Amino acid sequence: MVVKSGGGGGGAEEGAAGAAVRRWVEAGGGRLVLDGGLATELEAHGADLNDPLWSAKCILSSPHLIRKVHLDYIEAGANIIITASYQATIQGFESKGFSKEQGENLLTKSVEIAHEAREMFLKQHPDQSTPLRPILVAASIGSYGAYLADGSEYSGDYGEAGTLEFLKDFHRRRLQVLAEARPDLIAFETIPNKLEAQAYVELLEECNINIPSWFSFNSKDGVNVVSGDSLIECAKIANECAKVGAVGINCTPPRFIHSLILSIRKVTDKPILIYPNSGERYDAERKEWVESTGVSDGDFVSYVSEWCKDGAALIGGCCRTTPNTIRAISRSLNQYYPAP
């Protein structure tokens, strides 16, 4: 069974990006499994992420830990692993005293680490190297708010920096460097507002990026993105770009996903991806997750069949989810899409 994730969408032609993502979904038997929280696992392995670079700090200090977490997620059943570059920016590395060239090299390294993890897995499990189990690397691009490390990726309020040209200038070289590192996908994650989505679309065209991309937005009400912009309008921007191969939601409580998928389906026929957080509440001032505000792995996975019926074709987890979460998602999807 293969999911056609659209409903009443339309607009731009699917393009090579959409076709590539759809081929991967079909190769996976109708669904792909994304990985889970990277920072959560890095901290579980002893990494101190109390730093504006967050998980990107480990590109500098503990690349072996990143590699291990990637490998753990592949072994848990993930088809797509997302690099540690979400909060990695040239500007952020420069603020730590690195040169622009050194910052670019660290961005490249984030993709290389993920490639190494994939190669290690395939060397250890040669029987897993089949067309029915694509294992892909997605280079993560977090929002401008993620660079600020002040919680504004959960509000989309950038103040005076909230102009189209400023955001394009901020992201341009980072996008080029990550594309040059040859990931399979580029993941624009936790997009909080319509303006940044438009900046990404224009950069993909202006920089002539030919690697399939996905856009994932975040919401705290199940209707709009976190800035208050209409999710439907945001999804339309992604749909109209032929270089965007999938559209969806990340870092959002599981209870909101059903209604958000239905909204996205109104405006796109592209594959839909969803990777919610655990449902826990994030305290931006204290920079920590509030314990006991989320759902258990069992409760999280109980939503999976509903999300599949809604039209999601790529499913995983975001903050505070673990390899155990992804393993449970993979099992659930294997039941929903039994092997031929």
Coordinates of N, CA, C and O in Angstrom, one line a residue, residues 24-163:
W24 N 11.1 7.4 -2.7 CA 11.6 6.9 -1.5 C 10.5 6.3 -0.6 O 10.7 5.2 0.0
V25 N 9.4 7.0 -0.6 CA 8.2 6.5 0.2 C 7.8 5.2 -0.3 O 7.5 4.2 0.4
E26 N 7.7 5.1 -1.6 CA 7.2 3.9 -2.3 C 8.2 2.7 -2.0 O 7.8 1.6 -1.8
A27 N 9.5 3.1 -2.1 CA 10.5 2.0 -1.8 C 10.4 1.5 -0.4 O 10.7 0.4 -0.1
G28 N 10.0 2.4 0.5 CA 9.8 2.0 1.9 C 8.5 1.3 2.2 O 8.1 1.1 3.4
G29 N 7.7 1.0 1.1 CA 6.5 0.3 1.3 C 5.3 1.2 1.7 O 4.3 0.7 2.2
G30 N 5.4 2.5 1.4 CA 4.3 3.3 1.7 C 4.5 4.3 2.8 O 3.7 5.2 3.1
R31 N 5.7 4.2 3.5 CA 6.0 5.1 4.6 C 7.5 5.1 4.8 O 8.2 4.2 4.5
L32 N 8.0 6.2 5.4 CA 9.3 6.3 5.9 C 9.3 6.6 7.4 O 8.5 7.4 7.8
V33 N 10.3 6.1 8.1 CA 10.4 6.4 9.5 C 11.6 7.5 9.7 O 12.7 7.2 9.2
L34 N 11.2 8.6 10.3 CA 12.2 9.6 10.7 C 12.8 9.2 12.0 O 12.3 8.5 12.8
D35 N 14.0 9.8 12.3 CA 14.6 9.6 13.7 C 13.9 10.4 14.7 O 12.8 11.0 14.5
G36 N 14.4 10.4 15.9 CA 13.8 11.1 17.1 C 14.7 12.2 17.6 O 15.6 12.7 16.9
G37 N 14.5 12.6 18.8 CA 15.3 13.7 19.4 C 16.8 13.5 19.4 O 17.2 12.5 20.0
L38 N 17.6 14.4 18.9 CA 19.0 14.3 18.9 C 19.6 14.8 20.2 O 20.3 14.1 20.9
A39 N 19.2 16.0 20.6 CA 19.7 16.6 21.8 C 19.3 15.7 23.1 O 20.2 15.6 24.0
T40 N 18.1 15.2 23.1 CA 17.7 14.3 24.2 C 18.7 13.2 24.4 O 19.1 12.9 25.5
E41 N 19.1 12.5 23.3 CA 19.9 11.4 23.4 C 21.4 11.8 23.7 O 22.1 11.1 24.4
L42 N 21.8 12.9 23.2 CA 23.2 13.4 23.5 C 23.3 13.7 25.0 O 24.3 13.3 25.6
E43 N 22.3 14.3 25.5 CA 22.3 14.5 27.0 C 22.3 13.2 27.8 O 23.0 13.1 28.8
A44 N 21.5 12.3 27.3 CA 21.5 11.0 28.0 C 22.8 10.3 27.9 O 23.1 9.4 28.8
H45 N 23.7 10.6 27.0 CA 25.0 10.0 26.9 C 26.0 10.9 27.5 O 27.2 10.7 27.4
G46 N 25.6 11.9 28.3 CA 26.5 12.7 29.1 C 26.9 14.0 28.5 O 27.7 14.8 29.1
A47 N 26.4 14.4 27.3 CA 26.8 15.7 26.7 C 26.2 16.9 27.5 O 25.0 16.8 27.9
D48 N 26.9 17.9 27.7 CA 26.4 19.2 28.3 C 26.0 20.1 27.2 O 26.9 20.7 26.5
L49 N 24.7 20.3 27.0 CA 24.3 21.2 25.9 C 23.8 22.6 26.4 O 23.1 23.3 25.6
N50 N 24.2 22.9 27.5 CA 23.9 24.3 28.0 C 24.8 25.3 27.3 O 25.7 25.8 27.9
D51 N 24.4 25.6 26.1 CA 25.2 26.4 25.2 C 24.3 26.9 24.1 O 23.4 26.2 23.7
P52 N 24.5 28.2 23.6 CA 23.7 28.6 22.5 C 23.8 27.7 21.2 O 22.9 27.7 20.4
L53 N 24.9 26.9 21.1 CA 25.0 26.0 20.0 C 24.2 24.8 20.2 O 24.0 24.0 19.2
W54 N 23.7 24.5 21.4 CA 22.9 23.3 21.7 C 23.6 22.1 21.2 O 24.7 21.9 21.4
S55 N 22.8 21.2 20.4 CA 23.4 20.0 20.0 C 24.6 20.2 19.0 O 25.4 19.3 18.9
A56 N 24.6 21.3 18.3 CA 25.7 21.6 17.4 C 27.0 21.7 18.1 O 28.1 21.5 17.5
K57 N 27.0 21.9 19.4 CA 28.2 22.0 20.2 C 29.0 20.7 20.1 O 30.2 20.7 20.1
C58 N 28.3 19.6 20.0 CA 28.9 18.3 19.9 C 29.6 18.0 18.6 O 30.5 17.1 18.5
I59 N 29.3 18.8 17.6 CA 30.1 18.7 16.3 C 31.6 19.0 16.7 O 32.5 18.5 16.1
L60 N 31.7 20.0 17.6 CA 33.1 20.4 18.0 C 33.7 19.4 19.1 O 34.8 19.0 18.9
S61 N 32.9 19.1 20.1 CA 33.4 18.4 21.3 C 33.2 16.9 21.3 O 34.1 16.2 21.8
S62 N 32.2 16.4 20.7 CA 31.8 15.0 20.8 C 31.2 14.4 19.5 O 30.1 13.9 19.6
P63 N 31.9 14.5 18.4 CA 31.3 13.9 17.2 C 31.0 12.5 17.3 O 30.1 12.0 16.7
H64 N 31.8 11.8 18.1 CA 31.5 10.3 18.3 C 30.2 10.1 18.9 O 29.5 9.1 18.6
L65 N 29.7 11.0 19.8 CA 28.4 10.8 20.4 C 27.3 11.0 19.4 O 26.3 10.3 19.3
I66 N 27.5 12.0 18.5 CA 26.5 12.3 17.4 C 26.4 11.0 16.5 O 25.3 10.5 16.2
R67 N 27.6 10.5 16.2 CA 27.6 9.3 15.3 C 26.9 8.1 16.0 O 26.1 7.4 15.4
K68 N 27.1 8.0 17.3 CA 26.4 6.9 18.0 C 24.9 7.1 18.1 O 24.2 6.1 17.9
V69 N 24.5 8.3 18.3 CA 23.0 8.5 18.3 C 22.4 8.3 17.0 O 21.3 7.6 16.9
H70 N 23.0 8.7 15.9 CA 22.5 8.4 14.5 C 22.4 6.9 14.3 O 21.4 6.4 13.8
L71 N 23.5 6.2 14.8 CA 23.5 4.8 14.6 C 22.4 4.1 15.4 O 21.7 3.2 14.9
D72 N 22.2 4.6 16.6 CA 21.1 4.0 17.4 C 19.7 4.2 16.8 O 18.9 3.3 16.8
Y73 N 19.5 5.3 16.1 CA 18.2 5.6 15.5 C 18.1 4.7 14.2 O 17.0 4.2 13.9
I74 N 19.1 4.5 13.5 CA 19.1 3.6 12.3 C 18.7 2.2 12.8 O 17.9 1.5 12.2
E75 N 19.4 1.8 13.8 CA 19.1 0.4 14.4 C 17.7 0.3 14.9 O 17.1 -0.8 14.9
A76 N 17.1 1.4 15.3 CA 15.8 1.4 15.8 C 14.7 1.4 14.7 O 13.5 1.2 15.0
G77 N 15.2 1.5 13.5 CA 14.3 1.5 12.3 C 14.1 2.7 11.5 O 13.3 2.8 10.6
A78 N 14.9 3.8 11.8 CA 14.8 5.0 11.1 C 15.3 4.9 9.7 O 16.4 4.3 9.4
N79 N 14.5 5.4 8.7 CA 15.0 5.5 7.3 C 15.7 6.8 7.1 O 16.4 6.9 6.1
I80 N 15.4 7.8 7.9 CA 16.0 9.1 7.7 C 16.6 9.6 9.0 O 15.9 9.6 10.0
I81 N 17.9 10.0 8.9 CA 18.5 10.6 10.1 C 18.8 12.0 9.8 O 19.2 12.4 8.7
I82 N 18.6 12.9 10.8 CA 18.7 14.3 10.6 C 20.0 14.8 11.3 O 20.2 14.5 12.4
T83 N 20.8 15.6 10.6 CA 22.1 16.0 11.0 C 22.0 16.9 12.3 O 21.0 17.5 12.6
A84 N 23.2 17.1 12.9 CA 23.2 17.9 14.1 C 23.4 19.4 13.8 O 24.0 20.2 14.6
S85 N 22.9 19.8 12.6 CA 23.2 21.2 12.2 C 22.0 22.1 12.4 O 22.0 23.3 12.0
Y86 N 21.0 21.7 13.2 CA 19.8 22.5 13.4 C 20.1 23.9 14.0 O 19.7 24.9 13.5
Q87 N 21.0 23.9 14.9 CA 21.4 25.2 15.6 C 22.8 25.6 15.2 O 23.4 26.5 15.8
A88 N 23.4 24.9 14.2 CA 24.7 25.2 13.7 C 24.6 26.3 12.6 O 24.0 26.0 11.6
T89 N 25.2 27.4 12.8 CA 25.3 28.4 11.8 C 26.7 29.0 11.7 O 27.5 28.9 12.7
I90 N 27.0 29.6 10.6 CA 28.3 30.2 10.5 C 28.5 31.3 11.5 O 29.5 31.5 12.1
Q91 N 27.4 32.1 11.6 CA 27.4 33.2 12.5 C 27.6 32.7 14.0 O 28.3 33.4 14.8
G92 N 26.9 31.6 14.3 CA 27.0 31.1 15.7 C 28.4 30.6 16.0 O 29.0 30.8 17.1
F93 N 29.1 30.0 15.0 CA 30.5 29.5 15.2 C 31.4 30.7 15.3 O 32.4 30.7 16.1
E94 N 31.2 31.7 14.5 CA 32.0 33.0 14.6 C 31.9 33.6 15.9 O 32.9 34.1 16.4
S95 N 30.7 33.6 16.5 CA 30.6 34.2 17.9 C 31.4 33.4 18.9 O 31.7 33.9 20.0
K96 N 31.8 32.2 18.6 CA 32.6 31.4 19.5 C 34.1 31.5 19.1 O 34.9 30.8 19.7
G97 N 34.4 32.4 18.2 CA 35.8 32.6 17.9 C 36.3 31.9 16.7 O 37.5 32.0 16.3
F98 N 35.5 31.2 16.0 CA 35.9 30.5 14.8 C 35.9 31.4 13.6 O 35.0 32.3 13.5
S99 N 36.7 31.1 12.6 CA 36.6 31.9 11.3 C 35.5 31.4 10.5 O 34.9 30.3 10.8
K100 N 35.1 32.2 9.5 CA 34.0 31.8 8.6 C 34.3 30.4 7.9 O 33.5 29.5 7.9
E101 N 35.6 30.2 7.5 CA 36.0 28.9 6.9 C 35.8 27.8 7.9 O 35.3 26.7 7.5
Q102 N 36.2 28.0 9.1 CA 36.1 26.9 10.1 C 34.6 26.6 10.4 O 34.3 25.5 10.5
G103 N 33.8 27.7 10.4 CA 32.4 27.4 10.6 C 31.8 26.6 9.5 O 31.0 25.7 9.7
E104 N 32.2 27.0 8.2 CA 31.7 26.2 7.1 C 32.2 24.7 7.2 O 31.4 23.8 6.9
N105 N 33.4 24.5 7.6 CA 33.9 23.2 7.7 C 33.1 22.4 8.8 O 32.9 21.1 8.6
L106 N 32.7 23.0 9.8 CA 31.9 22.3 10.9 C 30.5 22.0 10.4 O 30.0 20.9 10.7
L107 N 29.9 22.9 9.5 CA 28.6 22.5 8.9 C 28.8 21.3 8.1 O 28.0 20.4 8.1
T108 N 29.8 21.3 7.3 CA 30.1 20.1 6.4 C 30.3 18.8 7.2 O 29.8 17.8 6.9
K109 N 31.0 19.0 8.4 CA 31.3 17.9 9.2 C 30.0 17.2 9.8 O 29.9 16.0 10.0
S110 N 29.0 18.1 10.0 CA 27.7 17.5 10.5 C 27.1 16.5 9.6 O 26.5 15.5 10.0
V111 N 27.2 16.8 8.3 CA 26.7 15.9 7.3 C 27.6 14.6 7.2 O 27.2 13.5 7.0
E112 N 28.9 14.9 7.2 CA 29.9 13.7 7.2 C 29.7 12.7 8.3 O 29.8 11.5 8.1
I113 N 29.4 13.2 9.5 CA 29.2 12.4 10.6 C 28.0 11.5 10.4 O 28.0 10.2 10.7
A114 N 26.9 12.0 9.8 CA 25.7 11.2 9.5 C 26.0 10.2 8.4 O 25.5 9.0 8.5
H115 N 26.8 10.6 7.4 CA 27.2 9.6 6.4 C 28.0 8.5 7.0 O 27.8 7.3 6.6
E116 N 28.9 8.8 7.9 CA 29.7 7.8 8.6 C 28.8 6.8 9.4 O 29.1 5.6 9.3
A117 N 27.8 7.3 10.1 CA 26.9 6.4 10.8 C 26.2 5.5 9.9 O 26.0 4.3 10.2
R118 N 25.7 6.0 8.8 CA 25.0 5.1 7.8 C 26.0 4.0 7.3 O 25.6 2.9 7.2
E119 N 27.2 4.4 6.9 CA 28.2 3.5 6.4 C 28.5 2.4 7.5 O 28.7 1.2 7.1
M120 N 28.6 2.8 8.7 CA 28.9 1.9 9.8 C 27.8 0.8 9.9 O 28.0 -0.4 10.0
F121 N 26.5 1.3 9.9 CA 25.4 0.4 10.0 C 25.4 -0.6 8.8 O 25.2 -1.8 9.0
L122 N 25.6 -0.1 7.6 CA 25.5 -1.0 6.4 C 26.7 -2.0 6.4 O 26.5 -3.1 5.9
K123 N 27.8 -1.6 7.0 CA 28.9 -2.5 7.1 C 28.6 -3.6 8.1 O 28.9 -4.8 7.9
Q124 N 28.0 -3.2 9.2 CA 27.6 -4.2 10.2 C 26.4 -5.0 9.9 O 26.3 -6.2 10.3
H125 N 25.5 -4.5 9.0 CA 24.3 -5.2 8.6 C 24.2 -5.2 7.1 O 23.3 -4.5 6.5
P126 N 25.0 -5.9 6.4 CA 25.0 -5.8 4.9 C 23.7 -6.3 4.3 O 23.3 -5.9 3.2
D127 N 22.9 -7.1 5.1 CA 21.6 -7.6 4.6 C 20.6 -6.5 4.6 O 19.5 -6.6 4.0
Q128 N 20.9 -5.4 5.3 CA 19.9 -4.3 5.3 C 20.1 -3.3 4.2 O 19.2 -2.4 4.0
S129 N 21.1 -3.5 3.3 CA 21.3 -2.6 2.2 C 20.5 -3.1 1.0 O 20.9 -3.7 0.1
T130 N 19.2 -2.8 1.1 CA 18.2 -3.2 0.0 C 17.4 -2.0 -0.4 O 17.2 -1.1 0.4
P131 N 16.8 -2.1 -1.6 CA 16.0 -1.0 -2.0 C 14.7 -0.8 -1.1 O 14.1 0.3 -1.1
L132 N 14.4 -1.9 -0.4 CA 13.2 -1.8 0.5 C 13.5 -1.1 1.8 O 12.6 -0.8 2.6
R133 N 14.8 -0.7 2.0 CA 15.1 0.0 3.3 C 16.0 1.1 2.9 O 17.2 1.1 3.2
P134 N 15.5 2.2 2.3 CA 16.3 3.4 2.1 C 16.8 4.0 3.4 O 16.0 4.0 4.4
I135 N 18.0 4.3 3.5 CA 18.6 5.0 4.7 C 19.1 6.3 4.2 O 20.1 6.3 3.4
L136 N 18.5 7.4 4.6 CA 18.8 8.7 4.0 C 19.3 9.7 5.0 O 19.0 9.6 6.2
V137 N 20.1 10.7 4.6 CA 20.6 11.7 5.5 C 20.0 13.0 5.1 O 20.0 13.5 3.9
A138 N 19.4 13.7 6.1 CA 18.7 15.0 5.9 C 19.5 16.0 6.7 O 19.7 15.9 7.9
A139 N 20.0 17.0 5.9 CA 20.8 18.1 6.6 C 19.8 19.1 7.2 O 18.9 19.7 6.5
S140 N 19.9 19.4 8.5 CA 18.9 20.2 9.2 C 19.3 21.7 9.1 O 20.5 22.1 9.3
I141 N 18.3 22.5 8.8 CA 18.4 23.9 8.8 C 17.4 24.5 9.8 O 16.2 24.4 9.5
G142 N 17.8 24.9 10.9 CA 16.9 25.5 11.9 C 16.6 27.0 11.6 O 17.2 27.6 10.7
S143 N 15.6 27.5 12.2 CA 15.2 28.9 11.9 C 16.2 29.9 12.5 O 17.1 29.6 13.3
Y144 N 16.0 31.1 12.1 CA 16.8 32.2 12.7 C 16.6 32.2 14.2 O 17.6 32.5 15.0
G145 N 15.4 31.9 14.7 CA 15.2 31.9 16.1 C 16.0 30.8 16.8 O 16.4 31.0 18.0
A146 N 16.3 29.7 16.1 CA 17.1 28.7 16.8 C 18.5 29.2 17.0 O 19.2 28.9 18.0
Y147 N 19.0 30.0 16.1 CA 20.4 30.6 16.2 C 20.4 31.6 17.4 O 21.3 31.6 18.2
L148 N 19.3 32.3 17.6 CA 19.2 33.3 18.7 C 19.2 32.6 20.1 O 19.6 33.1 21.1
A149 N 18.7 31.3 20.1 CA 18.7 30.5 21.3 C 17.9 31.2 22.4 O 18.3 31.1 23.6
D150 N 16.9 31.9 22.1 CA 16.1 32.7 23.1 C 14.6 32.2 23.1 O 13.8 32.9 23.6
G151 N 14.4 31.1 22.4 CA 13.0 30.6 22.3 C 12.1 31.2 21.2 O 11.0 30.8 21.1
S152 N 12.7 32.0 20.4 CA 11.9 32.7 19.4 C 11.5 31.8 18.2 O 10.6 32.2 17.5
E153 N 12.1 30.6 18.1 CA 11.6 29.7 17.1 C 10.2 29.1 17.5 O 9.5 28.5 16.8
Y154 N 9.9 29.4 18.8 CA 8.5 29.0 19.3 C 7.5 30.2 19.3 O 6.4 30.0 19.9
S155 N 8.0 31.3 18.8 CA 7.1 32.5 18.7 C 7.1 33.1 17.3 O 6.1 33.7 16.9
G156 N 8.2 33.0 16.6 CA 8.4 33.6 15.3 C 8.5 35.1 15.3 O 8.4 35.8 14.3
D157 N 8.7 35.7 16.5 CA 8.8 37.1 16.7 C 10.3 37.5 16.6 O 11.1 37.3 17.6
Y158 N 10.7 38.0 15.5 CA 12.1 38.4 15.3 C 12.4 39.8 15.4 O 13.6 40.3 15.1
G159 N 11.4 40.6 15.7 CA 11.7 42.1 15.9 C 12.2 42.7 14.6 O 11.7 42.4 13.5
E160 N 13.2 43.5 14.7 CA 13.7 44.3 13.6 C 14.4 43.3 12.5 O 14.5 43.7 11.4
A161 N 14.7 42.1 13.0 CA 15.4 41.2 12.1 C 14.3 40.5 11.2 O 14.7 39.8 10.2
G162 N 13.1 40.8 11.4 CA 12.0 40.1 10.7 C 11.8 40.6 9.3 O 10.6 41.1 9.0
T163 N 12.8 40.7 8.4 CA 12.6 41.1 7.1 C 13.0 40.0 6.1 O 13.9 39.2 6.5

